[in-house]
mmCIF file of C-alpha atoms in Angstrom:
data_model
loop_
_atom_site.group_PDB
_atom_site.id
_atom_site.type_symbol
_atom_site.label_atom_id
_atom_site.label_comp_id
_atom_site.label_asym_id
_atom_site.label_seq_id
_atom_site.Cartn_x
_atom_site.Cartn_y
_atom_site.Cartn_z
ATOM 1 C CA MET A 11 62.323 -33.813 -114.145
ATOM 2 C CA ARG A 12 63.813 -31.165 -111.866
ATOM 3 C CA ALA A 13 60.428 -30.590 -110.259
ATOM 4 C CA THR A 14 60.051 -34.324 -109.665
ATOM 5 C CA LYS A 15 63.492 -34.586 -108.031
ATOM 6 C CA ALA A 16 62.765 -31.556 -105.860
ATOM 7 C CA THR A 17 59.443 -33.075 -104.809
ATOM 8 C CA THR A 18 61.125 -36.372 -103.983
ATOM 9 C CA ARG A 19 63.792 -34.643 -101.918
ATOM 10 C CA GLY A 20 61.070 -32.711 -100.124
ATOM 11 C CA ARG A 21 59.230 -35.902 -99.257
ATOM 12 C CA VAL A 22 62.400 -37.575 -98.045
ATOM 13 C CA ALA A 23 63.254 -34.572 -95.875
ATOM 14 C CA LEU A 24 59.734 -34.538 -94.440
ATOM 15 C CA ARG A 25 59.889 -38.251 -93.670
ATOM 16 C CA GLN A 26 63.259 -37.827 -91.997
ATOM 17 C CA GLU A 27 61.952 -34.937 -89.926
ATOM 18 C CA ARG A 28 58.926 -36.991 -88.859
ATOM 19 C CA ASN A 29 61.087 -39.991 -87.957
ATOM 20 C CA ARG A 30 63.456 -37.882 -85.902
ATOM 21 C CA GLU A 31 60.605 -36.202 -84.047
ATOM 22 C CA ALA A 32 58.975 -39.602 -83.415
ATOM 23 C CA LEU A 33 62.241 -40.867 -81.922
ATOM 24 C CA VAL A 34 62.623 -37.825 -79.681
ATOM 25 C CA GLN A 35 59.042 -38.169 -78.473
ATOM 26 C CA ALA A 36 59.450 -41.905 -77.874
ATOM 27 C CA GLY A 37 62.742 -41.273 -76.118
ATOM 28 C CA TYR A 38 61.084 -38.631 -73.948
ATOM 29 C CA ARG A 39 58.456 -41.154 -72.907
ATOM 30 C CA VAL A 40 60.799 -44.058 -72.204
ATOM 31 C CA ILE A 41 63.546 -42.024 -70.548
ATOM 32 C CA SER A 42 60.990 -40.192 -68.379
ATOM 33 C CA GLU A 43 59.595 -43.546 -67.230
ATOM 34 C CA LYS A 44 62.829 -45.484 -66.811
ATOM 35 C CA GLY A 45 65.749 -43.084 -66.874
ATOM 36 C CA ILE A 46 68.497 -42.994 -69.472
ATOM 37 C CA ASP A 47 70.418 -46.032 -68.223
ATOM 38 C CA ALA A 48 67.435 -48.398 -68.316
ATOM 39 C CA ALA A 49 66.048 -47.136 -71.645
ATOM 40 C CA THR A 50 66.949 -49.126 -74.761
ATOM 41 C CA MET A 51 67.151 -47.992 -78.354
ATOM 42 C CA GLN A 52 65.127 -51.051 -79.353
ATOM 43 C CA GLU A 53 62.187 -50.049 -77.162
ATOM 44 C CA ILE A 54 62.392 -46.428 -78.295
ATOM 45 C CA ALA A 55 62.454 -47.519 -81.943
ATOM 46 C CA GLU A 56 59.405 -49.745 -81.452
ATOM 47 C CA ILE A 57 57.378 -46.966 -79.864
ATOM 48 C CA ALA A 58 58.446 -44.562 -82.616
ATOM 49 C CA ASP A 59 57.515 -47.207 -85.206
ATOM 50 C CA VAL A 60 60.974 -46.928 -86.724
ATOM 51 C CA GLY A 61 63.318 -49.781 -87.597
ATOM 52 C CA ALA A 62 65.893 -50.470 -84.893
ATOM 53 C CA GLY A 63 68.748 -49.990 -87.352
ATOM 54 C CA THR A 64 67.212 -46.775 -88.645
ATOM 55 C CA VAL A 65 67.590 -45.123 -85.251
ATOM 56 C CA TYR A 66 71.312 -44.802 -85.817
ATOM 57 C CA SER A 67 70.713 -42.838 -88.995
ATOM 58 C CA TYR A 68 69.437 -40.045 -86.756
ATOM 59 C CA PHE A 69 71.369 -40.542 -83.517
ATOM 60 C CA LYS A 70 74.820 -42.058 -83.231
ATOM 61 C CA SER A 71 74.183 -43.341 -79.729
ATOM 62 C CA LYS A 72 71.640 -43.482 -76.933
ATOM 63 C CA ASP A 73 73.499 -40.637 -75.226
ATOM 64 C CA GLU A 74 73.032 -38.436 -78.296
ATOM 65 C CA LEU A 75 69.314 -39.200 -78.331
ATOM 66 C CA ALA A 76 69.184 -38.553 -74.579
ATOM 67 C CA VAL A 77 70.669 -35.084 -75.103
ATOM 68 C CA SER A 78 67.938 -34.291 -77.660
ATOM 69 C CA VAL A 79 65.344 -35.511 -75.176
ATOM 70 C CA MET A 80 66.892 -33.384 -72.432
ATOM 71 C CA GLU A 81 66.744 -30.329 -74.676
ATOM 72 C CA ARG A 82 62.982 -30.902 -74.858
ATOM 73 C CA VAL A 83 62.804 -31.470 -71.095
ATOM 74 C CA MET A 84 64.693 -28.217 -70.468
ATOM 75 C CA HIS A 85 62.499 -26.196 -72.803
ATOM 76 C CA ASN A 86 59.351 -27.591 -71.201
ATOM 77 C CA LEU A 87 60.705 -26.794 -67.739
ATOM 78 C CA ALA A 88 61.424 -23.217 -68.841
ATOM 79 C CA LEU A 89 57.802 -22.877 -69.963
ATOM 80 C CA ARG A 90 56.535 -24.239 -66.628
ATOM 81 C CA ILE A 91 58.775 -21.796 -64.756
ATOM 82 C CA GLU A 92 57.422 -18.977 -66.884
ATOM 83 C CA GLU A 93 53.835 -19.895 -65.984
ATOM 84 C CA VAL A 94 54.691 -19.222 -62.344
ATOM 85 C CA THR A 95 56.985 -16.214 -62.744
ATOM 86 C CA ASN A 96 54.518 -14.392 -64.972
ATOM 87 C CA THR A 97 52.665 -13.703 -61.720
ATOM 88 C CA PHE A 98 55.690 -12.016 -60.079
ATOM 89 C CA SER A 99 56.063 -8.245 -59.949
ATOM 90 C CA ASP A 100 59.760 -8.242 -59.072
ATOM 91 C CA PRO A 101 61.942 -9.086 -62.116
ATOM 92 C CA ALA A 102 64.799 -10.126 -59.824
ATOM 93 C CA GLN A 103 62.551 -12.708 -58.198
ATOM 94 C CA VAL A 104 61.749 -14.102 -61.647
ATOM 95 C CA TYR A 105 65.394 -14.981 -62.278
ATOM 96 C CA ALA A 106 65.952 -16.210 -58.717
ATOM 97 C CA PHE A 107 62.979 -18.567 -58.949
ATOM 98 C CA GLY A 108 64.209 -19.922 -62.266
ATOM 99 C CA VAL A 109 67.746 -20.546 -61.023
ATOM 100 C CA ARG A 110 66.533 -22.317 -57.880
ATOM 101 C CA THR A 111 64.115 -24.476 -59.846
ATOM 102 C CA VAL A 112 66.734 -25.493 -62.417
ATOM 103 C CA ILE A 113 69.206 -26.487 -59.698
ATOM 104 C CA GLU A 114 66.595 -28.573 -57.917
ATOM 105 C CA HIS A 115 65.711 -30.420 -61.101
ATOM 106 C CA THR A 116 69.362 -30.932 -62.023
ATOM 107 C CA THR A 117 70.030 -32.551 -58.656
ATOM 108 C CA SER A 118 66.801 -34.533 -58.201
ATOM 109 C CA ASP A 119 65.529 -35.565 -61.649
ATOM 110 C CA VAL A 120 67.131 -38.838 -62.756
ATOM 111 C CA ARG A 121 67.079 -37.713 -66.392
ATOM 112 C CA TRP A 122 69.307 -34.751 -65.565
ATOM 113 C CA ARG A 123 71.508 -36.611 -63.082
ATOM 114 C CA GLN A 124 72.423 -39.357 -65.534
ATOM 115 C CA LEU A 125 73.885 -36.826 -67.963
ATOM 116 C CA LEU A 126 76.008 -35.031 -65.387
ATOM 117 C CA SER A 127 78.935 -37.229 -66.396
ATOM 118 C CA ARG A 128 79.002 -35.101 -69.552
ATOM 119 C CA PRO A 129 78.945 -31.663 -67.895
ATOM 120 C CA GLU A 130 79.986 -29.684 -70.959
ATOM 121 C CA VAL A 131 77.175 -31.257 -73.002
ATOM 122 C CA ILE A 132 74.393 -30.633 -70.504
ATOM 123 C CA ALA A 133 75.685 -27.119 -69.716
ATOM 124 C CA ASP A 134 75.692 -26.264 -73.414
ATOM 125 C CA ALA A 135 72.161 -27.643 -73.822
ATOM 126 C CA MET A 136 71.008 -25.642 -70.804
ATOM 127 C CA TYR A 137 72.531 -22.482 -72.225
ATOM 128 C CA ARG A 138 70.831 -22.932 -75.600
ATOM 129 C CA CYS A 139 67.433 -24.212 -74.472
ATOM 130 C CA MET A 140 66.878 -22.108 -71.375
ATOM 131 C CA GLY A 141 68.998 -19.137 -72.381
ATOM 132 C CA PRO A 142 66.258 -17.188 -74.190
ATOM 133 C CA PHE A 143 64.274 -17.152 -70.946
ATOM 134 C CA ALA A 144 67.134 -16.628 -68.468
ATOM 135 C CA ILE A 145 68.924 -13.957 -70.502
ATOM 136 C CA ARG A 146 65.658 -12.073 -70.955
ATOM 137 C CA ASP A 147 65.050 -12.239 -67.188
ATOM 138 C CA LEU A 148 68.558 -10.993 -66.430
ATOM 139 C CA GLU A 149 68.129 -8.080 -68.822
ATOM 140 C CA ASN A 150 64.669 -7.208 -67.475
ATOM 141 C CA ALA A 151 65.963 -7.152 -63.898
ATOM 142 C CA THR A 152 68.914 -4.992 -64.968
ATOM 143 C CA LYS A 153 66.658 -2.514 -66.772
ATOM 144 C CA ALA A 154 64.532 -2.298 -63.640
ATOM 145 C CA GLY A 155 67.593 -1.482 -61.570
ATOM 146 C CA ARG A 156 67.450 -4.715 -59.592
ATOM 147 C CA PHE A 157 70.549 -6.351 -61.122
ATOM 148 C CA LYS A 158 73.795 -4.958 -62.498
ATOM 149 C CA VAL A 159 74.475 -7.264 -65.419
ATOM 150 C CA ALA A 160 76.561 -5.893 -68.280
ATOM 151 C CA ASP A 161 76.306 -9.021 -70.441
ATOM 152 C CA GLY A 162 73.312 -11.299 -69.916
ATOM 153 C CA LYS A 163 74.636 -13.986 -72.263
ATOM 154 C CA LEU A 164 77.957 -14.223 -70.437
ATOM 155 C CA THR A 165 76.289 -14.261 -67.028
ATOM 156 C CA TRP A 166 73.966 -17.084 -68.048
ATOM 157 C CA LYS A 167 76.825 -19.023 -69.669
ATOM 158 C CA MET A 168 78.787 -18.877 -66.407
ATOM 159 C CA ALA A 169 75.653 -19.778 -64.444
ATOM 160 C CA THR A 170 75.003 -22.922 -66.498
ATOM 161 C CA TYR A 171 78.479 -24.284 -65.824
ATOM 162 C CA ALA A 172 78.205 -23.369 -62.152
ATOM 163 C CA ILE A 173 74.830 -25.113 -61.877
ATOM 164 C CA VAL A 174 76.072 -28.276 -63.574
ATOM 165 C CA GLY A 175 79.276 -28.286 -61.538
ATOM 166 C CA ALA A 176 77.364 -27.908 -58.277
ATOM 167 C CA ALA A 177 74.863 -30.597 -59.308
ATOM 168 C CA LEU A 178 77.704 -32.981 -60.157
ATOM 169 C CA ALA A 179 79.302 -32.314 -56.777
ATOM 170 C CA ILE A 180 76.005 -33.119 -55.065
ATOM 171 C CA ALA A 181 75.547 -36.265 -57.183
ATOM 172 C CA THR A 182 79.011 -37.495 -56.215
ATOM 173 C CA GLU A 183 78.391 -36.522 -52.571
ATOM 174 C CA GLU A 184 81.179 -33.971 -52.504
ATOM 175 C CA LEU A 185 78.439 -31.543 -51.454
ATOM 176 C CA THR A 186 75.105 -32.210 -49.780
ATOM 177 C CA SER A 187 71.720 -31.102 -51.072
ATOM 178 C CA SER A 188 71.498 -28.822 -48.029
ATOM 179 C CA MET A 189 73.999 -26.592 -49.862
ATOM 180 C CA ILE A 190 71.493 -25.692 -52.595
ATOM 181 C CA GLN A 191 70.370 -22.558 -50.765
ATOM 182 C CA GLU A 192 73.955 -21.306 -50.525
ATOM 183 C CA ILE A 193 74.588 -22.183 -54.183
ATOM 184 C CA VAL A 194 71.559 -20.145 -55.231
ATOM 185 C CA VAL A 195 72.773 -17.191 -53.179
ATOM 186 C CA ARG A 196 76.219 -17.319 -54.837
ATOM 187 C CA LEU A 197 74.656 -17.525 -58.301
ATOM 188 C CA LEU A 198 72.490 -14.503 -57.534
ATOM 189 C CA CYS A 199 75.555 -12.573 -56.382
ATOM 190 C CA MET A 200 76.861 -13.012 -59.946
ATOM 191 C CA THR A 201 74.172 -10.524 -60.993
ATOM 192 C CA GLY A 202 75.878 -7.705 -59.123
ATOM 193 C CA ILE A 203 73.651 -7.606 -56.056
ATOM 194 C CA GLY A 204 74.871 -7.871 -52.480
ATOM 195 C CA GLU A 205 74.756 -10.994 -50.329
ATOM 196 C CA ALA A 206 71.894 -9.761 -48.133
ATOM 197 C CA GLU A 207 69.710 -9.078 -51.155
ATOM 198 C CA ALA A 208 70.664 -12.431 -52.687
ATOM 199 C CA ILE A 209 69.671 -14.209 -49.464
ATOM 200 C CA ASP A 210 66.327 -12.403 -49.474
ATOM 201 C CA LEU A 211 65.605 -13.429 -53.070
ATOM 202 C CA ALA A 212 66.661 -17.022 -52.473
ATOM 203 C CA SER A 213 64.445 -17.260 -49.383
ATOM 204 C CA ARG A 214 61.192 -16.010 -50.876
ATOM 205 C CA PRO A 215 58.211 -18.384 -51.109
ATOM 206 C CA ARG A 216 58.172 -20.403 -54.314
ATOM 207 C CA PRO A 217 54.829 -21.459 -55.786
ATOM 208 C CA ALA A 218 54.650 -25.006 -57.109
ATOM 209 C CA LEU A 219 55.106 -25.695 -60.804
ATOM 210 C CA SER A 220 52.331 -27.212 -62.851
ATOM 211 C CA PRO A 221 52.780 -30.974 -63.473
ATOM 212 C CA GLU A 222 55.058 -31.919 -66.321
ATOM 213 C CA LYS A 223 53.073 -32.731 -69.450
ATOM 214 C CA SER A 224 53.980 -35.527 -71.818
ATOM 215 C CA ILE A 225 54.866 -34.387 -75.338
ATOM 216 C CA LEU A 226 53.076 -37.423 -76.776
#
């Protein structure tokens, strides 16, 4: 009897995991095509082959589902950045490239822009999803003597809020997109380097990323 109950619970858990993943993948597809505002839970549920009412067993709202989708978007972007930066010899340039690329996506990609109204949510997601890459890059550059970062986690935490705050200011036209270069320089100065060196890093050529791949 106990074995049967355990097996049943295992099957239920597996089904729930599959349903949730199907919803995230469907949300990724719809939100990437239409943006968060135009996407509907009904359409996402249909693509995921899940009952419309069942969606709310996994996500309380479309915004909550959108955050899960953005976590996937962020992780995929981090992998695409890594493909490029793996070719760099300067560890400081690795971090600089990543910061610049994240800011550009935050300010230009409609999926990111539509969540800027919840800055603490998107900053937290950025810290968690991209942190393993960014913190590693900060620590590598510090070990190489290029940066002077005592706490990589703290530096990246501050950077995520600064990036989201700057992106929100650009989205609301308090700042112009022409300020991105200066924003990158200021973020690089948070690593303990001087302004001249930060300007040099921010001005280096940046190879193009590979196209974003669908997760479906």
